[in-house]
mmCIF file of C-alpha atoms in Angstrom:
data_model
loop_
_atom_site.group_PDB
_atom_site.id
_atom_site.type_symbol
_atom_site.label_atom_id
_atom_site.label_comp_id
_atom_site.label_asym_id
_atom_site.label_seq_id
_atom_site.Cartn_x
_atom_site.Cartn_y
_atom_site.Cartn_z
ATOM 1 C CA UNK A 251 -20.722 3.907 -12.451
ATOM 2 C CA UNK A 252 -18.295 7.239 -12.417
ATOM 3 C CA UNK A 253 -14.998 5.464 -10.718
ATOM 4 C CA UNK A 254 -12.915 3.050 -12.459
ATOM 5 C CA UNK A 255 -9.865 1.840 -11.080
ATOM 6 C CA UNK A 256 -7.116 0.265 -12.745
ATOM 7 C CA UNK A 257 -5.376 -2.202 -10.424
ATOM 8 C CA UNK A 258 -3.587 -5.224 -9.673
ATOM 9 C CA UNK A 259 -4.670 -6.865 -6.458
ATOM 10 C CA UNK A 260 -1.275 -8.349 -5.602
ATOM 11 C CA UNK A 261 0.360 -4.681 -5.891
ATOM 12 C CA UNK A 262 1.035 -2.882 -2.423
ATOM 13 C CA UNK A 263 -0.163 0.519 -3.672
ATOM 14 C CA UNK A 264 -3.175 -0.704 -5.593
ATOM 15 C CA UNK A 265 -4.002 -2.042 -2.083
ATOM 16 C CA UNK A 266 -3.662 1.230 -0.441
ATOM 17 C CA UNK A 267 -6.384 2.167 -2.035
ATOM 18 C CA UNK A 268 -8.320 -0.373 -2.873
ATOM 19 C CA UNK A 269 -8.616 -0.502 1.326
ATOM 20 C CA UNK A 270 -10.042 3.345 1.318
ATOM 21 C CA UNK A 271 -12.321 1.888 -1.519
ATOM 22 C CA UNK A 272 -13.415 -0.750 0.890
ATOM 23 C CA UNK A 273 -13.229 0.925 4.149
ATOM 24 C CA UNK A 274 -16.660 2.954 2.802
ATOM 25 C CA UNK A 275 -17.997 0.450 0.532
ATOM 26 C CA UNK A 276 -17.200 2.936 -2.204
ATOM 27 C CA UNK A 277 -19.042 1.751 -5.416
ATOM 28 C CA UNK A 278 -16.087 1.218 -8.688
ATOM 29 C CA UNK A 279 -15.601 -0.520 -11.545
ATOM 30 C CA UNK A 280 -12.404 -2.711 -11.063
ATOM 31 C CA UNK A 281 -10.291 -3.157 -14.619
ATOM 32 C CA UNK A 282 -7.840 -5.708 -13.818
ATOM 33 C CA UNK A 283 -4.493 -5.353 -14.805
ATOM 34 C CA UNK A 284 -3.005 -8.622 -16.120
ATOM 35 C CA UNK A 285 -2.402 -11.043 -19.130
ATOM 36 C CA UNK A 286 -5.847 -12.127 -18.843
ATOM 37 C CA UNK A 287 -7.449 -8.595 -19.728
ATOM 38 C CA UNK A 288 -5.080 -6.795 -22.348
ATOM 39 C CA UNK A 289 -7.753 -4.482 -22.840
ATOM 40 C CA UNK A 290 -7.495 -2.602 -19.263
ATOM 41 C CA UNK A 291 -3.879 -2.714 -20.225
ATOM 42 C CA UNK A 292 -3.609 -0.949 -22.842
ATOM 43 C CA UNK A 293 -6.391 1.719 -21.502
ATOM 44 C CA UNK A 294 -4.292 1.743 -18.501
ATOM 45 C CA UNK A 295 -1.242 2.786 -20.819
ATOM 46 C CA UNK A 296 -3.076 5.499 -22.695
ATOM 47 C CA UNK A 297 -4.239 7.198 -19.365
ATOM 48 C CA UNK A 298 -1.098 6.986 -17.744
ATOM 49 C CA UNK A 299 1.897 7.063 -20.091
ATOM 50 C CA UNK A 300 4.199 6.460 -16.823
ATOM 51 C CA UNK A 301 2.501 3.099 -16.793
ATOM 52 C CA UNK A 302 2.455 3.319 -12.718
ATOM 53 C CA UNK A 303 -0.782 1.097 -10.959
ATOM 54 C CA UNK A 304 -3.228 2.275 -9.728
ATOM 55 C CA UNK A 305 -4.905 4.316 -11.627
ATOM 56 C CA UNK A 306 -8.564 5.944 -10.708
ATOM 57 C CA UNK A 307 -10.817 7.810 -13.102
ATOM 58 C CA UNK A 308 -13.971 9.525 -12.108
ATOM 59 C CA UNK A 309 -16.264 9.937 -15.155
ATOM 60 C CA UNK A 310 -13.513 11.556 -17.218
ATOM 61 C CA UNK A 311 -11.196 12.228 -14.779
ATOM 62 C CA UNK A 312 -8.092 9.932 -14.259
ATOM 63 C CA UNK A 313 -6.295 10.656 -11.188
ATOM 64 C CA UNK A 314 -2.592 9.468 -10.401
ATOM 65 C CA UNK A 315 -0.591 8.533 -7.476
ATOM 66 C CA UNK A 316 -2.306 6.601 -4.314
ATOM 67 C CA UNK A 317 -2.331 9.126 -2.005
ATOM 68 C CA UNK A 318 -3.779 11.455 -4.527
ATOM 69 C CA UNK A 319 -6.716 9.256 -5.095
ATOM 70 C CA UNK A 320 -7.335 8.744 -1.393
ATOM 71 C CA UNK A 321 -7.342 12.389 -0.681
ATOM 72 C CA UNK A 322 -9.856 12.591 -4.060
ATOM 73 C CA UNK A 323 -11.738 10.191 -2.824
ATOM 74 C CA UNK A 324 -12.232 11.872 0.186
ATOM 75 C CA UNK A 325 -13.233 15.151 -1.246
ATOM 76 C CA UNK A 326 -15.676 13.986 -4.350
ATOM 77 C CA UNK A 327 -16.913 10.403 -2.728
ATOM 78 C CA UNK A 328 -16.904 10.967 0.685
ATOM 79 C CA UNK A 329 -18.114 8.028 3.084
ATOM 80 C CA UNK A 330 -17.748 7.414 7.185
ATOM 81 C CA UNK A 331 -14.350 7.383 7.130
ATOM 82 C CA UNK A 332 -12.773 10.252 6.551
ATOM 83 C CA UNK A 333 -9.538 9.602 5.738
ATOM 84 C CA UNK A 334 -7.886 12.837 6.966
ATOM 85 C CA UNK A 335 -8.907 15.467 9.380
ATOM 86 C CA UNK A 336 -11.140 18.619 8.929
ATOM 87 C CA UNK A 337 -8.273 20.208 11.341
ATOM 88 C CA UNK A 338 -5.580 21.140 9.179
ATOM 89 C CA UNK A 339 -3.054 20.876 11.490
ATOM 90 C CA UNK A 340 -3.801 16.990 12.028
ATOM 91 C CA UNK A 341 -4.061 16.540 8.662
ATOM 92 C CA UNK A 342 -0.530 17.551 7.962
ATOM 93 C CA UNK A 343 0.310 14.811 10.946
ATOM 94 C CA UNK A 344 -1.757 11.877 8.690
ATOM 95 C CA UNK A 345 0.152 13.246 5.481
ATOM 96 C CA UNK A 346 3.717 13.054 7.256
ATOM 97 C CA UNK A 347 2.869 9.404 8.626
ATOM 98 C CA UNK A 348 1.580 8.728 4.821
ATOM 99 C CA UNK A 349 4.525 9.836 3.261
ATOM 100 C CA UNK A 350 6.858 7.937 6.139
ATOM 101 C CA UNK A 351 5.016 4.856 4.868
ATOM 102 C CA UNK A 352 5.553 4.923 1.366
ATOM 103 C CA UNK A 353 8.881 6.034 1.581
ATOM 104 C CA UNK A 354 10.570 5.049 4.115
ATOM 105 C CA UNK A 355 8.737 1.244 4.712
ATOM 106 C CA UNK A 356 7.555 0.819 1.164
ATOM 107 C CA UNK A 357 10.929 1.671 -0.916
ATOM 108 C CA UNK A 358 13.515 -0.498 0.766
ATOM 109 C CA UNK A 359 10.853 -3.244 0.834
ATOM 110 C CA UNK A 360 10.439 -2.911 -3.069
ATOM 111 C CA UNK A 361 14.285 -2.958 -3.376
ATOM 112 C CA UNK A 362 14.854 -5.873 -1.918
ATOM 113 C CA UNK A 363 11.594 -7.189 -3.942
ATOM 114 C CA UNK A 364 13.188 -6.125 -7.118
ATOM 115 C CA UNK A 365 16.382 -7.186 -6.770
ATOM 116 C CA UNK A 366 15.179 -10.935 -6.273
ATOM 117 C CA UNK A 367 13.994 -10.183 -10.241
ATOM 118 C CA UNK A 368 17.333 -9.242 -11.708
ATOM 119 C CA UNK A 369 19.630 -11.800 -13.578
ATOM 120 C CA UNK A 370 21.593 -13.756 -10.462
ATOM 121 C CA UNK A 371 24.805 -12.165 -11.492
ATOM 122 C CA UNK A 372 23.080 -8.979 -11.658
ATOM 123 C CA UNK A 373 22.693 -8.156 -8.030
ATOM 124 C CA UNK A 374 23.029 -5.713 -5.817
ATOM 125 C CA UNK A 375 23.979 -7.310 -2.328
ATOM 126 C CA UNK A 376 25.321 -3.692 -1.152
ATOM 127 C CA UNK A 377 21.899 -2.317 -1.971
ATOM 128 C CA UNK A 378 19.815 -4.854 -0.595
ATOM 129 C CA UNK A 379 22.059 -4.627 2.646
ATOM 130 C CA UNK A 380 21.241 -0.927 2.942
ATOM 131 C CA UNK A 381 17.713 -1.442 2.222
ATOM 132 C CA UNK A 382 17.576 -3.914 5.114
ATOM 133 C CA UNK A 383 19.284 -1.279 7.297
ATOM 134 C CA UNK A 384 16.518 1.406 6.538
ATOM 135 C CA UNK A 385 13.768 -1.023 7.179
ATOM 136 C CA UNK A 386 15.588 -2.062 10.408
ATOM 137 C CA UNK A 387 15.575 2.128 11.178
ATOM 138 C CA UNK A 388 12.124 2.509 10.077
ATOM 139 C CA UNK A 389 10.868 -0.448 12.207
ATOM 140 C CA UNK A 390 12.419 1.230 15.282
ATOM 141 C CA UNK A 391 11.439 4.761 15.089
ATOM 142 C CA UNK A 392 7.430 3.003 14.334
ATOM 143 C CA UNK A 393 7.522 1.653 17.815
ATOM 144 C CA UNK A 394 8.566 4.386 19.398
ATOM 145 C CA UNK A 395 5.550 6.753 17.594
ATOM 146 C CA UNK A 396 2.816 4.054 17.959
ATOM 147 C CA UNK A 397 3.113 3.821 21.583
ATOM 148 C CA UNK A 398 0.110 4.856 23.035
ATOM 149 C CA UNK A 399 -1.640 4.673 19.916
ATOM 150 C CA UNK A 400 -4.546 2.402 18.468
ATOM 151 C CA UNK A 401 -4.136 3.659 14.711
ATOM 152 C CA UNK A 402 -0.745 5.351 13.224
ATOM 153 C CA UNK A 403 -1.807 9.323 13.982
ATOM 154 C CA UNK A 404 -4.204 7.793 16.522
ATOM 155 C CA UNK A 405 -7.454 6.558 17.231
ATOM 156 C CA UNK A 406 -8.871 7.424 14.050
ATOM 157 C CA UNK A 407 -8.159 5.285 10.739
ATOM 158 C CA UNK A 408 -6.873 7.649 8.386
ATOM 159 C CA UNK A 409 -4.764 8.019 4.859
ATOM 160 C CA UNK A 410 -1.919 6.644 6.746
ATOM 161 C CA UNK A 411 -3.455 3.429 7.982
ATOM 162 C CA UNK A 412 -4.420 2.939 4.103
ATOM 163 C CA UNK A 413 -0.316 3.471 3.358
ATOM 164 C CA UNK A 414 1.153 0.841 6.897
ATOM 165 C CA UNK A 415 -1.152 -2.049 5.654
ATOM 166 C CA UNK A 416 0.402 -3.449 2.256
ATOM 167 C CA UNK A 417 3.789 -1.556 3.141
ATOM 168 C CA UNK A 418 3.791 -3.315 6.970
ATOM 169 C CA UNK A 419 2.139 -6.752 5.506
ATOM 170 C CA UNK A 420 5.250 -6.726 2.845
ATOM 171 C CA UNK A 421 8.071 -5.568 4.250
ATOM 172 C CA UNK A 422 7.811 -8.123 7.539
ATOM 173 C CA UNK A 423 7.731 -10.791 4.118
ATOM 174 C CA UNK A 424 11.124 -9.603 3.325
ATOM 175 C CA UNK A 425 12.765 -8.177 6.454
ATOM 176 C CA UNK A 426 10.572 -9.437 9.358
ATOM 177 C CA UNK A 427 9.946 -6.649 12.271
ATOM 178 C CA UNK A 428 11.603 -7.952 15.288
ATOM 179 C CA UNK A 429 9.617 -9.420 18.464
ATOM 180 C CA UNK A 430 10.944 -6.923 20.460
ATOM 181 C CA UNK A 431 9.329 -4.588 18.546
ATOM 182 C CA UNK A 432 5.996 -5.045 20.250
ATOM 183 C CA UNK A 433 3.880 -1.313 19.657
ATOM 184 C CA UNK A 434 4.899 -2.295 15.725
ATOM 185 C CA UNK A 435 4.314 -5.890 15.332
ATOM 186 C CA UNK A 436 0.568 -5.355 17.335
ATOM 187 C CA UNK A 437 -0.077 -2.490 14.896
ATOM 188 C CA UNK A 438 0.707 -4.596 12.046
ATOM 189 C CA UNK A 439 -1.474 -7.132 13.441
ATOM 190 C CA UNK A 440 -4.630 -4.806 13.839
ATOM 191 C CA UNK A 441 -4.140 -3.727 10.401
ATOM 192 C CA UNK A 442 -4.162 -7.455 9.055
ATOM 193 C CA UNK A 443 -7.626 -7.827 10.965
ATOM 194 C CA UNK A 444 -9.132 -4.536 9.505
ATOM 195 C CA UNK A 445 -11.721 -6.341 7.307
ATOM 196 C CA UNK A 446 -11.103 -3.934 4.331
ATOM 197 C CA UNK A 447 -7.466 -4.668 4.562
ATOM 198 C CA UNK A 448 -8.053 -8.591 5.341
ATOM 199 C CA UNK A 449 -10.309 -8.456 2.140
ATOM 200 C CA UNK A 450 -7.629 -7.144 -0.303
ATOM 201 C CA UNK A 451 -5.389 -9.566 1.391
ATOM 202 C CA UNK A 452 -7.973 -12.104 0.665
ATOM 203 C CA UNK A 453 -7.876 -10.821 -3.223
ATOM 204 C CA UNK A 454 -4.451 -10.984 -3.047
ATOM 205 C CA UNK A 455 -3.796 -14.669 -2.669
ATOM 206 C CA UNK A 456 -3.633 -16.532 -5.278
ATOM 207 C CA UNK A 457 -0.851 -14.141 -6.064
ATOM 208 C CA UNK A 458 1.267 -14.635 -3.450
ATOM 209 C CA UNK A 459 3.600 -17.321 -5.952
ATOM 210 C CA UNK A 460 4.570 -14.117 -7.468
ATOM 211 C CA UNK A 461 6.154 -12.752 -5.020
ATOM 212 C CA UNK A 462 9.931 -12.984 -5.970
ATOM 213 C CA UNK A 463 11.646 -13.446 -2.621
ATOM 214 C CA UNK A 464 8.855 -16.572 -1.731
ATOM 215 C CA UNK A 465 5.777 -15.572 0.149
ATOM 216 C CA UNK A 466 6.297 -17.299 3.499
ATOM 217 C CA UNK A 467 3.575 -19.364 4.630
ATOM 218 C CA UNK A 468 1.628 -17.106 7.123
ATOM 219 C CA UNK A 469 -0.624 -14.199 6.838
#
């Protein structure tokens, strides 16, 4: 088999792409990353001295970053879905949503994650504050661009779809997207009954006592 991937399955970028993985039944060889298999950790640390997840390697390849992997995957193991578009001008459209995603969704939802793991008297309740604030801007400007829209650049799923579905599922754990918000919270809900997302999901669960701030008891 020529694709390994080293992953956890409760991390929200391992399930980026472990979803493109999925969404074209994309044959790999999944090395675990955990106490239980020190071996994949310690190949994971001499591929990737930056000790980031996930990691993908195609025969002697490794390739870094999620989005990077996607967009390999997508070139060199191409299935039905193609997770961006042949016009390059929509394609920059799915890479702007991507990036939105990770940063602007994804980062103040691992901020808040991470500062449930510091020392009590260690905290950062300014930080966490402003985190919440982002999310709240994030969540806003969302329903105002998926109006009118099935998928996040639109009917097609793409890169970015593969980015909103850990960074959406997550983030509404920590800082949950108001009712009001109705284009977001139905878009978050279509993503949670995608069945490559619902697998990792699936994957995910006996995880879900990990997660620092509690993992509330839906989803």
């Amino acid at each position: 088999m020529s694709l390994t991937l080293y992953a956890h399955p409760f991390s929200s970028y391992c399930q980026k792409v472990l979803v493109a993985l999925y969404e074209n039944e994309t044959p790999f060889a999944y090395r675990k990353l955990g106490p239980e298999d020190p071996e994949a950790g310690a190949e994971w640390a001499r591929l990737w001295p930056m000790r980031k997840m996930p990691v993908l390697v195609d025969g002697e390849t490794p390739v870094f970053e999620s989005s990077v992997i996607i967009e390999h995957l997508g070139l060199f193991h191409p299935g039905t879905v193609r997770f961006l578009p042949a016009d390059a001008q929509q394609a920059l459209g799915v890479r702007m949503m991507d990036r939105f995603f990770d940063n602007y969704v994804m980062t103040p939802m691992q901020a808040i994650v991470f500062d449930h793991l510091r020392p009590a008297d260690d905290r950062d309740p300014s930080g966490v504050a402003r985190a919440r604030d982002k999310l709240e801007d994030a969540y806003r400007w969302l329903d105002g661009a998926l109006a009118g829209r099935h998928w996040s650049s639109g009917d097609d799923f793409s890169l970015a779809d593969c980015a909103a579905a850990p960074s959406l599922f997550y983030a509404d754990w920590v800082h949950e997207i108001d009712a009001a918000l109705g284009n977001l919270r139905a878009y978050r809900a279509r993503l949670l009954a995608r069945p490559s997302f619902a697998r990792a999901v699936q994957e995910a669960r006996p995880f879900r006592k990990l997660f620092p701030p509690g993992a509330p008891d839906r989803d």
